[in-house]
Amino acid sequence: MKVPIIMLGSVSELQGYIDKTQLTEDLGGTLDYCHNRWLSRRTAIEGFAQKVKQTAQILQSFGTELAETELPNDVQSTSSLLATHTEKKGKMKEDIRLAVEQGDDILGSITKPVTENPEYKLNQDQLDNQTTVERLLAQLHETETAFDEFWIKHQQKLEQCLRLRNFEQNFREVKAALDIVSERLSAFTDVGNSCSHVEHILKDLANFEEKSCETIAKARMLASEGDAFIQSNHYAVDSIIPKCSELHHLCDAFTTETERRRNLLNKSLELHGLLEKSMKWCDEGIYLLASQPVDKCQSQDGAESALQEIEKFLDTGAGNKIKELNKIYREYAHILNEDLKEHVQKVFQKQESMEEMFQKRQVSLKKLAAKQTRPVQPVAPRPEAFVKSPCTSPGLQREYISNSESSVLRRVNYGRGKSEMTELHQSRGGSTMDDEENLAVLRQHVMNELIETERAYVEELLCVLEGYAAEMDNPLMAHLISPELQNKKDILFGNMEEIYHFHNRIFLRELENYVEFPELVGRCFLDQMEDFQIYEKYCQNKPRSESLWRQFSDSVFFQECQRKLDHKLSLDSYLLKPVQRITKYQLLLKEMLKYSKNCEGAEDLQEALTSILGILKAVNDSMHQIAITGYDGNLNELGKLLMQGSFNVWTDHKKGHSKVKDLARFKPMQRHLFLHEKAVLFCKKREENGEGYEKAPSYSYKHSLNMAAVGITENVKGDAKKFEIWYNAREEVYIIQAPTPEVKATWVNEIRKVLTSQLQACREASQHRTLEQTQSLPLPASSCTSPSRNHIRNIKKMEERKADLTSLEGFGTAVAPKYPEKGKGWAKTSHSLDASEENDGWSSAEDPLNSSDAEEEGGGGGGEMKLTPGKYTVVTDYEKGVSEEFTVKSGELVQLIREGEDGLWYVKNLSTGKEGWIPANNLLMLIGNSKSAQSLSSSESGTASSTLSTSSSCSDSCNASSTSFSDIKG
């Protein structure tokens, strides 16, 4: 087919062939068409279609992800998941919004001509484009709507899951709190042992219930929240219903159990009130019997008056006494435990016994009232022996009743005599019985006071521990405690909990066992005396506790605790209770001892009183000891603190300038001495400014003396209050002036005991060590008697005598001075350590300031010292032995074993165990004037030989630096 081709030369020619309506404007036609515009619009529509498709795919994928996501099991994960999904949903919505804006823009550009000219008609191509864009926008809106519906469901499920996880977490916390509350409630099993005790328990129960109200309220609120979930058709209803039921059950059970225990305690209070009324009535009756004058009852009018008093008193018993024991058992069966039942029986027995006493007194008085004989003048009991007030507390038990019955039975004999002398004798006997009866009543009063105050003390300690100490660990009160006070409970309360447990579990129960035997209560104290040492720790901590209290006394926490406890006094008053209590015991023991002079337990009471006073002294001493400052070592390593006190001290040392020595003799120093088992400390007392315990002085440490190297001179000429403590063979001499001769005697005796015990320990150690070394010593080259044989001979002599000389001037270091027989040392031989402690002569020198020097000059012995095998004390350091490894130091004990060639001696250092050769010349300088026990044994008497043989190895056995004993003259 051939198509004609026409070549046109102009637009006008074109218009001749094609109508203007079919030509675009650039060709002179009227057709509204732009190819570039069509291309751009078509590209935009296709891009929008692709955007809609991608958006639908992304939403589909995101919806699948949300649907397949597993719900977490904890609050944090659920919250995180909800936040993540919400964030992704926000991005999806933003993408949809942008796509819709894009479609709207395209649609607007298509319909723009119509918008500008309403008469404008869109061509077919524009109409197709408009339809396409509208369809895509509708599709996008449908996708968005479906996604929104899905998101609402998903979000609701996540929020329900989050609420469920919060509910479960709160449930676990509330359940744990309810378990703690229930456990504490279950501890309220005690029905009390007195009205005050029951009232205290009721108060504790009320406080506990008040504190628990918040936990119960939380539990009920959580249960209501769970019920709301159930009503709103929560997806996990099956999990929520059991938890809500459990919460309701626990709350109802707590309320029911609290009410039950309150009713039991009210019943117990009612029973104890009845028992105490009966006890008080019995005590008043016994007081009435004890207070009726015997002499007035001998007359007819007096007997009738006493009878009227008795009948009037018995009339008051209707509302006070227990009428039927079985009725009590039936009415209070649900609270009667073994202890309470036994208490009820004792009260009833006491009531019966008291009524029996009244009946016997009535019979006796009726006989006296009916008797028509001339009056007799009996001996009346001392008025002061009568008690002044009736006993108001329970505790007068079976033992006293039997004594009272016996006394009443004896007084019945007043009306049975046939002659005036018989009646007079019986009256006097009755008076003595009345005195004994009155003493028994007074003893019972003291016992009642001891037990009642002990119960109150235990309750106060418990109140402090629960109301203050336990609250410091209570999370609900943590916001009231300042950060500086946190973790300071041990400082504030010390070992109060330990004290409480001792008194509540042990001491109070033991005391109650002695209610019927008050005169034997001393044994109770003695059995528990070791446990009372816990007060020393409490008192030592008291200054730190007071200091902490002064810093935080205005704390809101303490004020809130005081308000809850309804205390009128602040905490510091209760922290002082243990200190007050330990001092109260000695007062009560003194009272009990005063009324028990001729009783079986008087010796135990005296011993208990002495022991309590000893504990108070130890506590007081320890309070001073902890105030020592400047001591580098550990004071506990010095042994038990035996004594402490302030003295005037003069020094008289060998070393030092003569002017300093002269000045020291006349100018005393004020020193506070602390005597321990292993050392005596010299301190300077410094007064402190402050309040409370901060007023207490401190003691600045100056120096100390090792007791293993200390000696004493008991009497100093010219002053009965002075004695000497000297050190290192009187190289250092301290003249001590006590405040009174009695204080001096106490210190001297205590020091003497320490030195005597050390001497005994050294002797025993020396004997044991000598036997061990007998077979191990090397034989000397010379033919002289071996040291081991001398040791054996000395030991045999000691065993034969069996009475060592224990009199000594003291322990000294290096050279022990040799004193003349007169005026120095102990003058007599003592056959036992006990006897030696009573001896008064630990070196009563005539001139104490100069005696040591004179004695050393006299005892030095002229001529060059000859070395012999034996043990010696080194007085100077030596490090130049033949063997480089062999050295000795001042204060160490060495043994000369044998003499070798070239003037060398084979020596063993007993302190280190090493052996080596030392030239004789150097050896003479090393040991100075120190004398061997073996060499002395050949020249001294058998007694001195035995004693010195023991002393020569004392320092080795006692680990003290070269300790030796002064010569003893038998």
mmCIF file of C-alpha atoms in Angstrom, residues 427-620:
data_model
loop_
_atom_site.group_PDB
_atom_site.id
_atom_site.type_symbol
_atom_site.label_atom_id
_atom_site.label_comp_id
_atom_site.label_asym_id
_atom_site.label_seq_id
_atom_site.Cartn_x
_atom_site.Cartn_y
_atom_site.Cartn_z
ATOM 1 C CA SER A 427 5.163 -15.010 174.671
ATOM 2 C CA ARG A 428 8.861 -14.388 174.287
ATOM 3 C CA GLY A 429 9.143 -17.342 171.937
ATOM 4 C CA GLY A 430 6.265 -15.933 169.933
ATOM 5 C CA SER A 431 8.034 -12.589 169.740
ATOM 6 C CA THR A 432 11.105 -14.258 168.254
ATOM 7 C CA MET A 433 8.931 -16.081 165.788
ATOM 8 C CA ASP A 434 7.321 -12.791 164.849
ATOM 9 C CA ASP A 435 10.752 -11.285 164.195
ATOM 10 C CA GLU A 436 11.602 -14.184 161.919
ATOM 11 C CA GLU A 437 8.237 -13.856 160.239
ATOM 12 C CA ASN A 438 8.768 -10.149 159.683
ATOM 13 C CA LEU A 439 12.223 -10.795 158.206
ATOM 14 C CA ALA A 440 10.654 -13.351 155.886
ATOM 15 C CA VAL A 441 8.092 -10.739 154.793
ATOM 16 C CA LEU A 442 10.875 -8.207 154.182
ATOM 17 C CA ARG A 443 12.869 -10.748 152.191
ATOM 18 C CA GLN A 444 9.805 -11.450 150.133
ATOM 19 C CA HIS A 445 9.324 -7.745 149.510
ATOM 20 C CA VAL A 446 12.883 -7.461 148.218
ATOM 21 C CA MET A 447 12.370 -10.545 146.039
ATOM 22 C CA ASN A 448 9.130 -9.134 144.660
ATOM 23 C CA GLU A 449 10.841 -5.861 143.853
ATOM 24 C CA LEU A 450 13.726 -7.731 142.171
ATOM 25 C CA ILE A 451 11.406 -9.787 139.957
ATOM 26 C CA GLU A 452 8.982 -6.982 139.141
ATOM 27 C CA THR A 453 11.747 -4.543 138.239
ATOM 28 C CA GLU A 454 13.447 -7.302 136.217
ATOM 29 C CA ARG A 455 10.252 -7.843 134.235
ATOM 30 C CA ALA A 456 9.861 -4.128 133.675
ATOM 31 C CA TYR A 457 13.506 -3.927 132.602
ATOM 32 C CA VAL A 458 13.075 -6.736 130.068
ATOM 33 C CA GLU A 459 9.932 -5.089 128.698
ATOM 34 C CA GLU A 460 11.710 -1.751 128.353
ATOM 35 C CA LEU A 461 14.600 -3.367 126.480
ATOM 36 C CA LEU A 462 12.157 -5.122 124.148
ATOM 37 C CA CYS A 463 10.297 -1.879 123.624
ATOM 38 C CA VAL A 464 13.508 -0.087 122.605
ATOM 39 C CA LEU A 465 14.645 -2.897 120.318
ATOM 40 C CA GLU A 466 11.293 -3.166 118.549
ATOM 41 C CA GLY A 467 10.305 0.499 118.641
ATOM 42 C CA TYR A 468 13.649 2.000 117.654
ATOM 43 C CA ALA A 469 16.307 -0.529 116.578
ATOM 44 C CA ALA A 470 14.005 -2.621 114.366
ATOM 45 C CA GLU A 471 12.492 0.517 112.852
ATOM 46 C CA MET A 472 15.928 1.562 111.588
ATOM 47 C CA ASP A 473 15.706 -1.456 109.236
ATOM 48 C CA ASN A 474 12.089 -0.777 108.276
ATOM 49 C CA PRO A 475 11.893 0.343 104.611
ATOM 50 C CA LEU A 476 8.764 2.366 105.397
ATOM 51 C CA MET A 477 10.746 4.495 107.859
ATOM 52 C CA ALA A 478 13.900 4.807 105.749
ATOM 53 C CA HIS A 479 12.930 8.226 104.392
ATOM 54 C CA LEU A 480 12.998 9.642 107.942
ATOM 55 C CA ILE A 481 16.573 8.495 108.639
ATOM 56 C CA SER A 482 19.318 10.877 107.594
ATOM 57 C CA PRO A 483 22.148 9.345 105.508
ATOM 58 C CA GLU A 484 24.686 9.983 108.276
ATOM 59 C CA LEU A 485 22.608 7.890 110.699
ATOM 60 C CA GLN A 486 22.162 4.907 108.404
ATOM 61 C CA ASN A 487 24.148 1.756 109.271
ATOM 62 C CA LYS A 488 24.874 3.193 112.746
ATOM 63 C CA LYS A 489 22.480 0.938 114.659
ATOM 64 C CA ASP A 490 25.287 -1.098 116.257
ATOM 65 C CA ILE A 491 26.922 2.079 117.542
ATOM 66 C CA LEU A 492 23.707 3.552 118.928
ATOM 67 C CA PHE A 493 22.388 0.422 120.645
ATOM 68 C CA GLY A 494 25.629 -1.498 121.285
ATOM 69 C CA ASN A 495 24.946 -5.069 122.370
ATOM 70 C CA MET A 496 21.540 -4.274 123.896
ATOM 71 C CA GLU A 497 19.966 -7.154 121.971
ATOM 72 C CA GLU A 498 22.443 -9.580 123.559
ATOM 73 C CA ILE A 499 21.599 -8.152 127.003
ATOM 74 C CA TYR A 500 17.880 -8.510 126.304
ATOM 75 C CA HIS A 501 18.148 -12.136 125.238
ATOM 76 C CA PHE A 502 20.203 -12.988 128.341
ATOM 77 C CA HIS A 503 17.679 -11.430 130.734
ATOM 78 C CA ASN A 504 14.551 -12.572 128.912
ATOM 79 C CA ARG A 505 15.547 -16.152 128.118
ATOM 80 C CA ILE A 506 17.786 -16.965 131.063
ATOM 81 C CA PHE A 507 18.066 -14.643 134.032
ATOM 82 C CA LEU A 508 14.404 -13.677 134.515
ATOM 83 C CA ARG A 509 13.301 -17.317 134.300
ATOM 84 C CA GLU A 510 15.990 -18.352 136.766
ATOM 85 C CA LEU A 511 14.944 -15.591 139.162
ATOM 86 C CA GLU A 512 11.329 -16.754 139.053
ATOM 87 C CA ASN A 513 12.468 -20.182 140.226
ATOM 88 C CA TYR A 514 13.609 -18.563 143.487
ATOM 89 C CA VAL A 515 10.335 -16.769 144.242
ATOM 90 C CA GLU A 516 9.589 -19.205 147.045
ATOM 91 C CA PHE A 517 13.173 -19.109 148.359
ATOM 92 C CA PRO A 518 14.289 -15.474 148.308
ATOM 93 C CA GLU A 519 17.170 -16.056 150.719
ATOM 94 C CA LEU A 520 18.751 -18.454 148.179
ATOM 95 C CA VAL A 521 18.658 -16.030 145.264
ATOM 96 C CA GLY A 522 22.414 -15.413 145.612
ATOM 97 C CA ARG A 523 23.006 -18.787 143.930
ATOM 98 C CA CYS A 524 21.023 -17.550 140.894
ATOM 99 C CA PHE A 525 23.377 -14.594 140.522
ATOM 100 C CA LEU A 526 26.481 -16.750 140.959
ATOM 101 C CA ASP A 527 25.324 -19.245 138.326
ATOM 102 C CA GLN A 528 24.897 -16.463 135.752
ATOM 103 C CA MET A 529 27.816 -14.267 136.829
ATOM 104 C CA GLU A 530 29.869 -14.899 133.697
ATOM 105 C CA ASP A 531 27.015 -13.700 131.505
ATOM 106 C CA PHE A 532 26.986 -10.346 133.305
ATOM 107 C CA GLN A 533 30.320 -9.607 131.606
ATOM 108 C CA ILE A 534 28.304 -8.477 128.560
ATOM 109 C CA TYR A 535 27.627 -5.219 130.390
ATOM 110 C CA GLU A 536 31.308 -4.303 130.104
ATOM 111 C CA LYS A 537 31.004 -4.246 126.308
ATOM 112 C CA TYR A 538 27.831 -2.152 126.507
ATOM 113 C CA CYS A 539 29.382 0.408 128.846
ATOM 114 C CA GLN A 540 32.540 0.644 126.729
ATOM 115 C CA ASN A 541 30.365 1.540 123.734
ATOM 116 C CA LYS A 542 28.276 4.049 125.724
ATOM 117 C CA PRO A 543 30.446 7.125 124.956
ATOM 118 C CA ARG A 544 30.186 6.472 121.199
ATOM 119 C CA SER A 545 26.438 5.898 121.558
ATOM 120 C CA GLU A 546 25.944 9.150 123.496
ATOM 121 C CA SER A 547 28.001 11.104 120.995
ATOM 122 C CA LEU A 548 25.919 9.735 118.115
ATOM 123 C CA TRP A 549 22.688 10.477 119.997
ATOM 124 C CA ARG A 550 23.663 14.110 120.599
ATOM 125 C CA GLN A 551 24.255 14.548 116.869
ATOM 126 C CA PHE A 552 20.853 13.168 115.826
ATOM 127 C CA SER A 553 18.627 13.648 118.905
ATOM 128 C CA ASP A 554 16.419 16.046 116.928
ATOM 129 C CA SER A 555 15.948 13.542 114.097
ATOM 130 C CA VAL A 556 12.386 13.192 112.806
ATOM 131 C CA PHE A 557 12.887 9.433 112.885
ATOM 132 C CA PHE A 558 13.408 9.329 116.661
ATOM 133 C CA GLN A 559 10.508 11.701 117.247
ATOM 134 C CA GLU A 560 8.211 9.510 115.155
ATOM 135 C CA CYS A 561 9.321 6.352 117.007
ATOM 136 C CA GLN A 562 8.751 8.057 120.356
ATOM 137 C CA ARG A 563 5.294 9.157 119.237
ATOM 138 C CA LYS A 564 4.323 5.638 118.152
ATOM 139 C CA LEU A 565 5.568 4.156 121.432
ATOM 140 C CA ASP A 566 3.800 6.891 123.408
ATOM 141 C CA HIS A 567 6.964 7.402 125.478
ATOM 142 C CA LYS A 568 7.270 10.490 127.624
ATOM 143 C CA LEU A 569 11.056 10.118 127.743
ATOM 144 C CA SER A 570 13.351 10.193 124.734
ATOM 145 C CA LEU A 571 15.548 7.322 123.579
ATOM 146 C CA ASP A 572 18.653 8.373 125.526
ATOM 147 C CA SER A 573 16.821 7.733 128.815
ATOM 148 C CA TYR A 574 16.207 4.131 127.748
ATOM 149 C CA LEU A 575 19.759 3.656 126.485
ATOM 150 C CA LEU A 576 20.853 4.403 130.057
ATOM 151 C CA LYS A 577 18.679 1.583 131.481
ATOM 152 C CA PRO A 578 21.347 -1.190 131.265
ATOM 153 C CA VAL A 579 23.853 0.976 133.142
ATOM 154 C CA GLN A 580 21.265 1.735 135.812
ATOM 155 C CA ARG A 581 20.190 -1.909 136.054
ATOM 156 C CA ILE A 582 23.636 -3.381 136.645
ATOM 157 C CA THR A 583 24.135 -0.914 139.509
ATOM 158 C CA LYS A 584 20.693 -1.689 140.955
ATOM 159 C CA TYR A 585 21.512 -5.364 141.570
ATOM 160 C CA GLN A 586 24.105 -4.647 144.241
ATOM 161 C CA LEU A 587 21.560 -2.494 146.165
ATOM 162 C CA LEU A 588 18.954 -5.261 146.082
ATOM 163 C CA LEU A 589 21.520 -7.870 147.121
ATOM 164 C CA LYS A 590 22.578 -5.700 150.054
ATOM 165 C CA GLU A 591 18.957 -5.439 151.160
ATOM 166 C CA MET A 592 18.418 -9.170 150.792
ATOM 167 C CA LEU A 593 21.617 -9.894 152.714
ATOM 168 C CA LYS A 594 20.500 -7.503 155.459
ATOM 169 C CA TYR A 595 17.370 -9.598 156.058
ATOM 170 C CA SER A 596 19.079 -13.003 155.582
ATOM 171 C CA LYS A 597 21.977 -12.900 158.051
ATOM 172 C CA ASN A 598 21.152 -16.251 159.651
ATOM 173 C CA CYS A 599 19.674 -17.943 156.605
ATOM 174 C CA GLU A 600 21.070 -20.807 154.596
ATOM 175 C CA GLY A 601 21.953 -18.715 151.539
ATOM 176 C CA ALA A 602 23.714 -15.848 153.332
ATOM 177 C CA GLU A 603 27.168 -16.918 152.093
ATOM 178 C CA ASP A 604 25.961 -17.103 148.494
ATOM 179 C CA LEU A 605 24.370 -13.677 148.843
ATOM 180 C CA GLN A 606 27.623 -12.225 150.137
ATOM 181 C CA GLU A 607 29.602 -13.875 147.336
ATOM 182 C CA ALA A 608 27.101 -12.669 144.735
ATOM 183 C CA LEU A 609 27.297 -9.137 146.120
ATOM 184 C CA THR A 610 31.092 -9.257 145.972
ATOM 185 C CA SER A 611 30.991 -10.558 142.406
ATOM 186 C CA ILE A 612 28.547 -7.879 141.253
ATOM 187 C CA LEU A 613 30.726 -5.205 142.857
ATOM 188 C CA GLY A 614 33.684 -6.787 141.057
ATOM 189 C CA ILE A 615 31.842 -6.504 137.740
ATOM 190 C CA LEU A 616 31.005 -2.868 138.464
ATOM 191 C CA LYS A 617 34.688 -2.252 139.214
ATOM 192 C CA ALA A 618 35.720 -4.016 136.003
ATOM 193 C CA VAL A 619 33.205 -1.950 134.028
ATOM 194 C CA ASN A 620 34.475 1.228 135.650
#
